[in-house]
């Protein structure tokens, strides 16, 4: 179809047609037996995908920001100390959210395109006693990947609750929540989980649930209060009807389907496919003579890439030209640099033809805008690496 465009932004992404079909089924009652089974299965599948068998899963209508808000609202009491490790726009957002609930927040901010070193994080954890630490697995503004396993281990060593913003990583980048000792891993439906926007998803460890249970003040957020949602999640887990706020019924049906597809692919296969996609896209971008915002391979995300525009090119119509070629990409997000780079999402169902089409569209748009390169020099890297 001539009008069809390929959506290659870092969320929402291209969704599997089996998932989209779930959005079109007649909406059942949220307390019907079939839907109760769907909800229960989704909670169970989340723990499998998050690799957190003893965790508590939550599915709530909302977005990734609500998932962040819930983690902060339920784990922070006024005066608690929190450490934010920021690798971009979404790290700073977490700091703002934590402050709303009265946390005293320290921020360790990485240079653009880099991470904060583990040594620096450890030094900070040694110097002060924190209740909670947040970090962004993949910051969607910079395409920088944090070492979640090592930060989880530091959290355990210093007895700090660790909250991983996995909005741009869950079901794309490797995460083993329980083995890595991460207390909350949160995401939104529209990214690598592969479901249209509208669900806030998180899994909390037993440790996090205990910390919640030991609160002495009420949660200052009515909708997000785990005291309201926990009995609902427990009821669905036990295949019983319950109600606090109406679930996003069709989205939950779509979630069950997508999680089933993810488990069917196999988590290790899926992580590997994302690694190959990331590596191939970065190789293609570099072969075209463009640089990436992320500083080196080690700190580069596999779910998206953030190429810098060539310095002498007029960039004003670049994304429009890519769109004309049938591919939708995103602009920069960091306020100070947003006109200097663009972003390509490659997560979820992404396959070789998506990558080829995307790099082909980028090559054509570069050429249209007067940037000289050998046509095909980027696309060949996809063929070589994916
Ligand atoms: N964290 C990260 C890393 C994100 O990429 C996003 C969304 N781009 C969010 C949080 C916020 O999610 P939402 O837009 O669904 O509220």
Short mmCIF file of C-alpha atoms and ligand atoms in Angstrom, two decimals:
data_model
loop_
_atom_site.label_atom_id
_atom_site.label_comp_id
_atom_site.label_asym_id
_atom_site.label_seq_id
_atom_site.Cartn_x
_atom_site.Cartn_y
_atom_site.Cartn_z
CA UNK A 1 0.00 0.00 0.00
CA UNK A 2 1.41 3.35 -1.02
CA UNK A 3 0.22 5.07 2.15
CA UNK A 4 1.91 2.61 4.50
CA UNK A 5 4.83 4.05 6.47
CA UNK A 6 7.25 2.16 8.65
CA UNK A 7 7.25 3.49 12.20
CA UNK A 8 10.86 3.41 13.40
CA UNK A 9 10.74 5.86 16.31
CA UNK A 10 11.70 4.77 19.84
CA UNK A 11 8.07 4.06 20.76
CA UNK A 12 5.35 3.58 19.86
CA UNK A 13 6.76 0.94 17.53
CA UNK A 14 5.44 -1.39 14.82
CA UNK A 15 3.19 -3.91 16.55
CA UNK A 16 2.61 -7.53 15.54
CA UNK A 17 -0.69 -8.00 13.69
CA UNK A 18 -1.78 -10.70 16.16
CA UNK A 19 -1.41 -8.10 18.91
CA UNK A 20 -3.34 -5.47 16.94
CA UNK A 21 -6.18 -7.93 16.37
CA UNK A 22 -6.67 -8.07 20.16
CA UNK A 23 -7.41 -4.34 20.11
CA UNK A 24 -10.37 -5.00 17.81
CA UNK A 25 -12.13 -7.78 19.72
CA UNK A 26 -15.44 -6.80 21.34
CA UNK A 27 -14.51 -5.50 24.78
CA UNK A 28 -15.46 -7.99 27.49
CA UNK A 29 -16.39 -7.09 31.05
CA UNK A 30 -13.33 -6.61 33.23
CA UNK A 31 -14.83 -9.18 35.63
CA UNK A 32 -15.73 -11.83 33.04
CA UNK A 33 -14.07 -15.23 33.61
CA UNK A 34 -12.15 -15.10 30.32
CA UNK A 35 -10.76 -11.67 31.06
CA UNK A 36 -9.81 -12.69 34.60
CA UNK A 37 -7.77 -15.53 33.05
CA UNK A 38 -6.16 -13.09 30.59
CA UNK A 39 -5.19 -10.72 33.42
CA UNK A 40 -3.83 -13.57 35.55
CA UNK A 41 -1.82 -14.95 32.63
CA UNK A 42 -0.41 -11.51 31.84
CA UNK A 43 0.78 -11.01 35.42
CA UNK A 44 2.44 -14.43 35.34
CA UNK A 45 4.03 -13.83 31.94
CA UNK A 46 5.38 -10.47 33.11
CA UNK A 47 7.29 -12.17 35.91
CA UNK A 48 8.70 -14.58 33.34
CA UNK A 49 9.77 -11.83 30.93
CA UNK A 50 11.17 -9.67 33.75
CA UNK A 51 12.85 -12.85 35.13
CA UNK A 52 11.53 -12.15 38.59
CA UNK A 53 9.64 -15.24 39.74
CA UNK A 54 9.08 -14.01 43.30
CA UNK A 55 8.15 -10.43 42.34
CA UNK A 56 4.81 -8.64 42.44
CA UNK A 57 3.61 -7.56 39.00
CA UNK A 58 1.33 -4.55 38.48
CA UNK A 59 -0.63 -3.71 35.33
CA UNK A 60 -2.26 -0.29 35.50
CA UNK A 61 -3.80 1.91 32.81
CA UNK A 62 -1.38 4.77 32.20
CA UNK A 63 2.02 5.39 30.64
CA UNK A 64 5.64 4.85 31.57
CA UNK A 65 5.62 8.11 33.52
CA UNK A 66 2.86 6.70 35.73
CA UNK A 67 5.02 3.62 36.37
CA UNK A 68 7.84 5.97 37.47
CA UNK A 69 5.35 7.95 39.57
CA UNK A 70 4.09 4.78 41.27
CA UNK A 71 7.60 3.59 42.15
CA UNK A 72 8.41 6.98 43.70
CA UNK A 73 5.05 7.52 45.43
CA UNK A 74 5.01 4.09 47.05
CA UNK A 75 8.65 3.82 48.10
CA UNK A 76 9.42 7.38 49.15
CA UNK A 77 8.31 9.14 52.32
CA UNK A 78 9.01 12.79 52.95
CA UNK A 79 12.65 13.30 53.90
CA UNK A 80 13.94 10.02 52.43
CA UNK A 81 17.21 10.26 50.57
CA UNK A 82 17.29 9.20 46.94
CA UNK A 83 20.10 9.00 44.40
CA UNK A 84 19.35 9.48 40.71
CA UNK A 85 21.87 8.31 38.16
CA UNK A 86 21.04 10.31 35.08
CA UNK A 87 22.06 9.56 31.52
CA UNK A 88 19.66 12.03 29.93
CA UNK A 89 16.16 13.46 29.82
CA UNK A 90 14.39 10.62 31.62
CA UNK A 91 16.87 10.47 34.48
CA UNK A 92 16.13 14.10 35.24
CA UNK A 93 12.40 13.40 35.02
CA UNK A 94 12.79 10.76 37.74
CA UNK A 95 14.52 13.32 39.96
CA UNK A 96 11.55 15.70 39.54
CA UNK A 97 9.07 12.95 40.39
CA UNK A 98 10.98 11.89 43.51
CA UNK A 99 11.11 15.49 44.74
CA UNK A 100 7.30 15.75 44.45
CA UNK A 101 7.03 13.08 47.13
CA UNK A 102 9.42 14.88 49.45
CA UNK A 103 12.62 12.97 48.67
CA UNK A 104 15.97 14.67 49.20
CA UNK A 105 17.49 13.95 45.81
CA UNK A 106 21.12 13.83 44.76
CA UNK A 107 21.83 13.50 41.06
CA UNK A 108 24.89 11.95 39.47
CA UNK A 109 24.71 13.20 35.91
CA UNK A 110 26.69 11.63 33.08
CA UNK A 111 28.23 13.62 30.28
CA UNK A 112 26.04 13.52 27.19
CA UNK A 113 26.55 10.17 25.46
CA UNK A 114 28.29 8.53 28.40
CA UNK A 115 27.40 6.73 31.63
CA UNK A 116 28.33 7.53 35.22
CA UNK A 117 31.17 5.19 36.18
CA UNK A 118 30.52 2.43 38.70
CA UNK A 119 33.38 3.82 40.81
CA UNK A 120 31.63 7.17 41.10
CA UNK A 121 28.31 5.54 41.96
CA UNK A 122 29.97 3.41 44.64
CA UNK A 123 31.80 6.42 46.07
CA UNK A 124 28.47 8.26 46.38
CA UNK A 125 26.74 5.27 48.00
CA UNK A 126 29.61 5.03 50.51
CA UNK A 127 29.43 8.71 51.38
CA UNK A 128 25.73 8.82 52.31
CA UNK A 129 22.95 6.46 53.28
CA UNK A 130 20.21 6.37 50.63
CA UNK A 131 16.86 4.65 50.73
CA UNK A 132 16.48 4.43 46.98
CA UNK A 133 18.46 4.70 43.79
CA UNK A 134 16.99 5.15 40.32
CA UNK A 135 18.62 4.76 36.95
CA UNK A 136 17.54 4.55 33.34
CA UNK A 137 18.51 1.35 31.59
CA UNK A 138 18.34 2.95 28.14
CA UNK A 139 17.84 6.69 28.12
CA UNK A 140 15.74 7.31 25.03
CA UNK A 141 17.13 10.82 24.68
CA UNK A 142 20.74 9.68 24.30
CA UNK A 143 20.63 5.96 23.31
CA UNK A 144 22.99 5.27 26.21
CA UNK A 145 22.83 1.88 27.95
CA UNK A 146 23.60 1.49 31.64
CA UNK A 147 25.12 -1.65 33.18
CA UNK A 148 22.00 -2.77 35.08
CA UNK A 149 23.60 -5.89 36.53
CA UNK A 150 26.48 -4.01 38.17
CA UNK A 151 24.29 -1.19 39.46
CA UNK A 152 21.89 -3.77 40.90
CA UNK A 153 24.84 -5.40 42.69
CA UNK A 154 25.91 -2.04 44.14
CA UNK A 155 22.36 -1.49 45.37
CA UNK A 156 22.48 -4.83 47.19
CA UNK A 157 25.93 -4.12 48.65
CA UNK A 158 24.82 -0.78 50.10
CA UNK A 159 21.25 -1.91 50.97
CA UNK A 160 19.61 0.67 48.74
CA UNK A 161 16.35 -0.05 46.89
CA UNK A 162 17.11 0.00 43.16
CA UNK A 163 14.55 1.21 40.64
CA UNK A 164 15.28 0.56 36.98
CA UNK A 165 13.47 2.70 34.41
CA UNK A 166 13.23 0.04 31.74
CA UNK A 167 10.77 1.89 29.52
CA UNK A 168 13.13 1.64 26.56
CA UNK A 169 14.64 -1.72 27.49
CA UNK A 170 12.28 -4.31 29.00
CA UNK A 171 11.85 -7.19 26.52
CA UNK A 172 14.65 -5.75 24.36
CA UNK A 173 17.80 -5.46 26.47
CA UNK A 174 18.84 -8.28 28.77
CA UNK A 175 17.30 -7.94 32.24
CA UNK A 176 17.36 -10.61 34.96
CA UNK A 177 15.57 -8.72 37.69
CA UNK A 178 15.81 -11.28 40.47
CA UNK A 179 19.37 -12.47 39.78
CA UNK A 180 20.56 -8.90 39.43
CA UNK A 181 18.84 -7.79 42.66
CA UNK A 182 16.76 -5.03 41.09
CA UNK A 183 13.85 -3.97 43.31
CA UNK A 184 11.55 -2.32 40.78
CA UNK A 185 11.74 -2.75 37.02
CA UNK A 186 9.17 -0.63 35.22
CA UNK A 187 8.11 0.00 31.66
CA UNK A 188 5.33 1.14 29.34
CA UNK A 189 3.48 -1.00 26.84
CA UNK A 190 4.41 0.86 23.65
CA UNK A 191 8.09 -0.01 23.46
CA UNK A 192 9.83 -3.40 23.27
CA UNK A 193 6.92 -5.05 25.10
CA UNK A 194 5.05 -4.49 21.83
CA UNK A 195 1.56 -3.26 22.80
CA UNK A 196 -0.06 0.09 21.87
CA UNK A 197 0.42 2.93 24.38
CA UNK A 198 -1.70 2.94 27.53
CA UNK A 199 -0.28 0.50 30.10
CA UNK A 200 2.10 1.19 32.97
CA UNK A 201 3.84 -2.07 33.85
CA UNK A 202 6.08 -2.83 36.78
CA UNK A 203 7.41 -5.71 38.83
CA UNK A 204 8.42 -5.07 42.45
CA UNK A 205 10.69 -7.39 44.44
CA UNK A 206 9.68 -8.80 47.83
CA UNK A 207 12.19 -6.38 49.29
CA UNK A 208 10.40 -3.43 47.67
CA UNK A 209 7.00 -4.70 48.85
CA UNK A 210 8.36 -4.98 52.40
CA UNK A 211 9.69 -1.43 52.25
CA UNK A 212 6.23 -0.34 51.08
CA UNK A 213 4.64 -2.29 53.97
CA UNK A 214 6.84 -0.46 56.48
CA UNK A 215 5.68 3.02 55.49
CA UNK A 216 4.45 5.20 58.29
CA UNK A 217 2.72 7.81 56.13
CA UNK A 218 -0.01 7.33 53.51
CA UNK A 219 0.97 7.34 49.83
CA UNK A 220 0.41 10.86 48.51
CA UNK A 221 -0.98 9.65 45.19
CA UNK A 222 -4.47 8.17 45.22
CA UNK A 223 -4.55 6.50 41.79
CA UNK A 224 -1.05 5.03 42.06
CA UNK A 225 -1.23 3.81 45.66
CA UNK A 226 -0.17 0.15 45.83
CA UNK A 227 -2.57 -0.24 48.78
CA UNK A 228 -5.34 0.24 46.21
CA UNK A 229 -3.82 -1.93 43.47
CA UNK A 230 -2.22 -4.79 45.39
CA UNK A 231 -5.55 -6.44 46.35
CA UNK A 232 -6.65 -6.18 42.71
CA UNK A 233 -3.47 -7.83 41.39
CA UNK A 234 -3.76 -10.54 44.08
CA UNK A 235 -7.41 -11.15 43.20
CA UNK A 236 -6.65 -11.55 39.49
CA UNK A 237 -3.70 -13.84 40.34
CA UNK A 238 -6.16 -15.99 42.30
CA UNK A 239 -8.61 -15.90 39.37
CA UNK A 240 -11.13 -13.78 41.23
CA UNK A 241 -12.97 -10.64 40.17
CA UNK A 242 -12.08 -7.37 41.82
CA UNK A 243 -12.25 -3.66 41.09
CA UNK A 244 -10.41 -0.46 41.90
CA UNK A 245 -10.12 1.37 38.56
CA UNK A 246 -11.36 -0.12 35.29
CA UNK A 247 -8.52 -1.94 33.54
CA UNK A 248 -7.69 -1.04 29.93
CA UNK A 249 -9.35 -4.28 28.87
CA UNK A 250 -8.32 -4.55 25.20
CA UNK A 251 -4.77 -3.45 25.99
CA UNK A 252 -4.49 -6.20 28.59
CA UNK A 253 -5.74 -8.75 26.05
CA UNK A 254 -3.08 -7.42 23.65
CA UNK A 255 -0.48 -7.61 26.44
CA UNK A 256 -1.17 -11.28 27.07
CA UNK A 257 -0.73 -11.97 23.33
CA UNK A 258 2.48 -9.98 23.03
CA UNK A 259 4.03 -11.55 26.14
CA UNK A 260 3.16 -14.98 24.76
CA UNK A 261 4.94 -14.10 21.51
CA UNK A 262 7.96 -12.84 23.47
CA UNK A 263 8.19 -16.04 25.51
CA UNK A 264 7.71 -18.11 22.35
CA UNK A 265 10.65 -16.37 20.68
CA UNK A 266 12.72 -17.10 23.79
CA UNK A 267 14.20 -14.33 25.91
CA UNK A 268 17.81 -15.08 25.02
CA UNK A 269 16.95 -15.17 21.30
CA UNK A 270 15.14 -11.89 21.68
CA UNK A 271 18.01 -10.17 23.49
CA UNK A 272 20.38 -11.51 20.85
CA UNK A 273 18.16 -10.20 18.00
CA UNK A 274 18.18 -6.75 19.60
CA UNK A 275 21.96 -6.89 20.03
CA UNK A 276 22.37 -7.74 16.36
CA UNK A 277 19.95 -4.97 15.34
CA UNK A 278 21.80 -2.41 17.45
CA UNK A 279 25.20 -3.47 16.18
CA UNK A 280 24.05 -3.51 12.55
CA UNK A 281 22.41 -0.07 12.81
CA UNK A 282 25.48 1.49 14.43
CA UNK A 283 27.74 -0.08 11.80
CA UNK A 284 25.48 1.33 9.05
CA UNK A 285 25.46 4.82 10.54
CA UNK A 286 29.24 4.84 10.94
CA UNK A 287 29.78 3.51 7.42
CA UNK A 288 27.82 6.53 6.17
CA UNK A 289 30.34 8.75 7.94
CA UNK A 290 27.94 9.85 10.70
CA UNK A 291 28.76 9.82 14.39
CA UNK A 292 26.58 8.56 17.21
CA UNK A 293 25.62 10.41 20.38
CA UNK A 294 26.50 7.36 22.51
CA UNK A 295 30.22 7.46 23.12
CA UNK A 296 31.27 3.89 22.36
CA UNK A 297 29.91 0.40 21.65
CA UNK A 298 29.94 -0.55 25.33
CA UNK A 299 27.51 2.19 26.37
CA UNK A 300 25.32 2.01 23.25
CA UNK A 301 21.73 0.81 23.51
CA UNK A 302 20.45 -1.94 21.27
CA UNK A 303 16.85 -0.69 21.22
CA UNK A 304 17.55 2.64 19.53
CA UNK A 305 20.35 4.69 17.96
CA UNK A 306 20.95 8.42 18.03
CA UNK A 307 23.06 9.60 15.03
CA UNK A 308 24.43 13.13 14.85
CA UNK A 309 23.68 15.04 11.67
CA UNK A 310 26.67 15.69 9.40
CA UNK A 311 28.04 19.07 10.44
CA UNK A 312 27.66 20.91 7.13
CA UNK A 313 24.26 19.60 6.05
CA UNK A 314 21.05 21.64 6.14
CA UNK A 315 18.96 19.39 8.39
CA UNK A 316 15.65 21.25 8.28
CA UNK A 317 13.92 18.87 5.89
CA UNK A 318 15.83 15.66 6.61
CA UNK A 319 13.14 13.89 8.67
CA UNK A 320 10.46 14.99 6.21
CA UNK A 321 12.52 13.50 3.38
CA UNK A 322 12.96 10.24 5.29
CA UNK A 323 9.18 10.23 5.74
CA UNK A 324 8.72 10.71 2.00
CA UNK A 325 10.80 7.57 1.59
CA UNK A 326 8.23 5.73 3.72
CA UNK A 327 9.97 5.66 7.10
CA UNK A 328 9.14 7.65 10.22
CA UNK A 329 12.05 8.60 12.48
CA UNK A 330 12.23 10.85 15.55
CA UNK A 331 14.07 14.11 16.15
CA UNK A 332 16.46 14.79 19.02
CA UNK A 333 15.07 15.07 22.55
CA UNK A 334 17.79 16.67 24.67
CA UNK A 335 16.74 20.34 24.77
CA UNK A 336 20.23 21.74 24.15
CA UNK A 337 21.15 19.37 21.33
CA UNK A 338 17.84 18.49 19.80
CA UNK A 339 18.61 19.99 16.40
CA UNK A 340 21.94 18.20 16.21
CA UNK A 341 20.74 14.59 16.07
CA UNK A 342 17.90 12.24 15.27
CA UNK A 343 16.70 8.94 16.71
CA UNK A 344 15.95 5.56 15.21
CA UNK A 345 14.01 2.96 17.20
CA UNK A 346 14.84 -0.68 16.51
CA UNK A 347 13.04 -2.72 19.10
CA UNK A 348 10.20 -5.17 19.50
CA UNK A 349 9.31 -6.97 16.31
CA UNK A 350 12.12 -5.30 14.31
CA UNK A 351 13.52 -7.46 11.49
CA UNK A 352 16.06 -7.25 8.69
CA UNK A 353 13.72 -5.69 6.15
CA UNK A 354 12.77 -2.94 8.63
CA UNK A 355 16.45 -2.15 9.13
CA UNK A 356 17.21 -2.22 5.41
CA UNK A 357 14.25 0.03 4.60
CA UNK A 358 15.27 2.45 7.34
CA UNK A 359 18.91 2.74 6.33
CA UNK A 360 17.85 2.98 2.67
CA UNK A 361 15.54 5.89 3.50
CA UNK A 362 18.28 7.60 5.53
CA UNK A 363 20.74 7.20 2.65
CA UNK A 364 18.31 8.72 0.14
CA UNK A 365 17.45 11.62 2.44
CA UNK A 366 21.13 12.34 3.10
CA UNK A 367 21.73 12.44 -0.63
CA UNK A 368 18.71 14.72 -1.22
CA UNK A 369 20.17 17.12 1.31
CA UNK A 370 23.52 17.33 -0.42
CA UNK A 371 25.50 14.95 1.77
CA UNK A 372 27.79 12.89 -0.37
CA UNK A 373 28.36 9.22 0.34
CA UNK A 374 28.48 6.00 -1.61
CA UNK A 375 24.89 4.81 -1.97
CA UNK A 376 24.43 1.41 -0.37
CA UNK A 377 27.42 1.73 1.95
CA UNK A 378 25.08 1.79 4.98
CA UNK A 379 22.61 -0.85 3.89
CA UNK A 380 25.39 -3.34 3.20
CA UNK A 381 26.30 -3.18 6.90
CA UNK A 382 22.81 -4.39 7.81
CA UNK A 383 23.28 -7.35 5.50
CA UNK A 384 26.67 -8.04 7.05
CA UNK A 385 25.70 -7.73 10.71
CA UNK A 386 22.06 -8.74 11.08
N1 LIG B 1 11.50 6.57 30.57
C1 LIG B 1 12.05 6.34 29.37
C2 LIG B 1 13.43 5.78 29.30
C3 LIG B 1 11.32 6.61 28.21
O1 LIG B 1 11.85 6.37 27.02
C4 LIG B 1 10.02 7.15 28.31
C5 LIG B 1 9.19 7.46 27.08
N2 LIG B 1 9.85 7.77 25.95
C6 LIG B 1 9.50 7.36 29.59
C7 LIG B 1 10.27 7.06 30.68
C8 LIG B 1 8.13 7.91 29.78
O2 LIG B 1 7.19 7.02 29.27
P1 LIG B 1 5.77 7.54 28.74
O3 LIG B 1 6.02 8.43 27.59
O4 LIG B 1 5.08 6.26 28.36
O5 LIG B 1 5.12 8.22 29.88
#
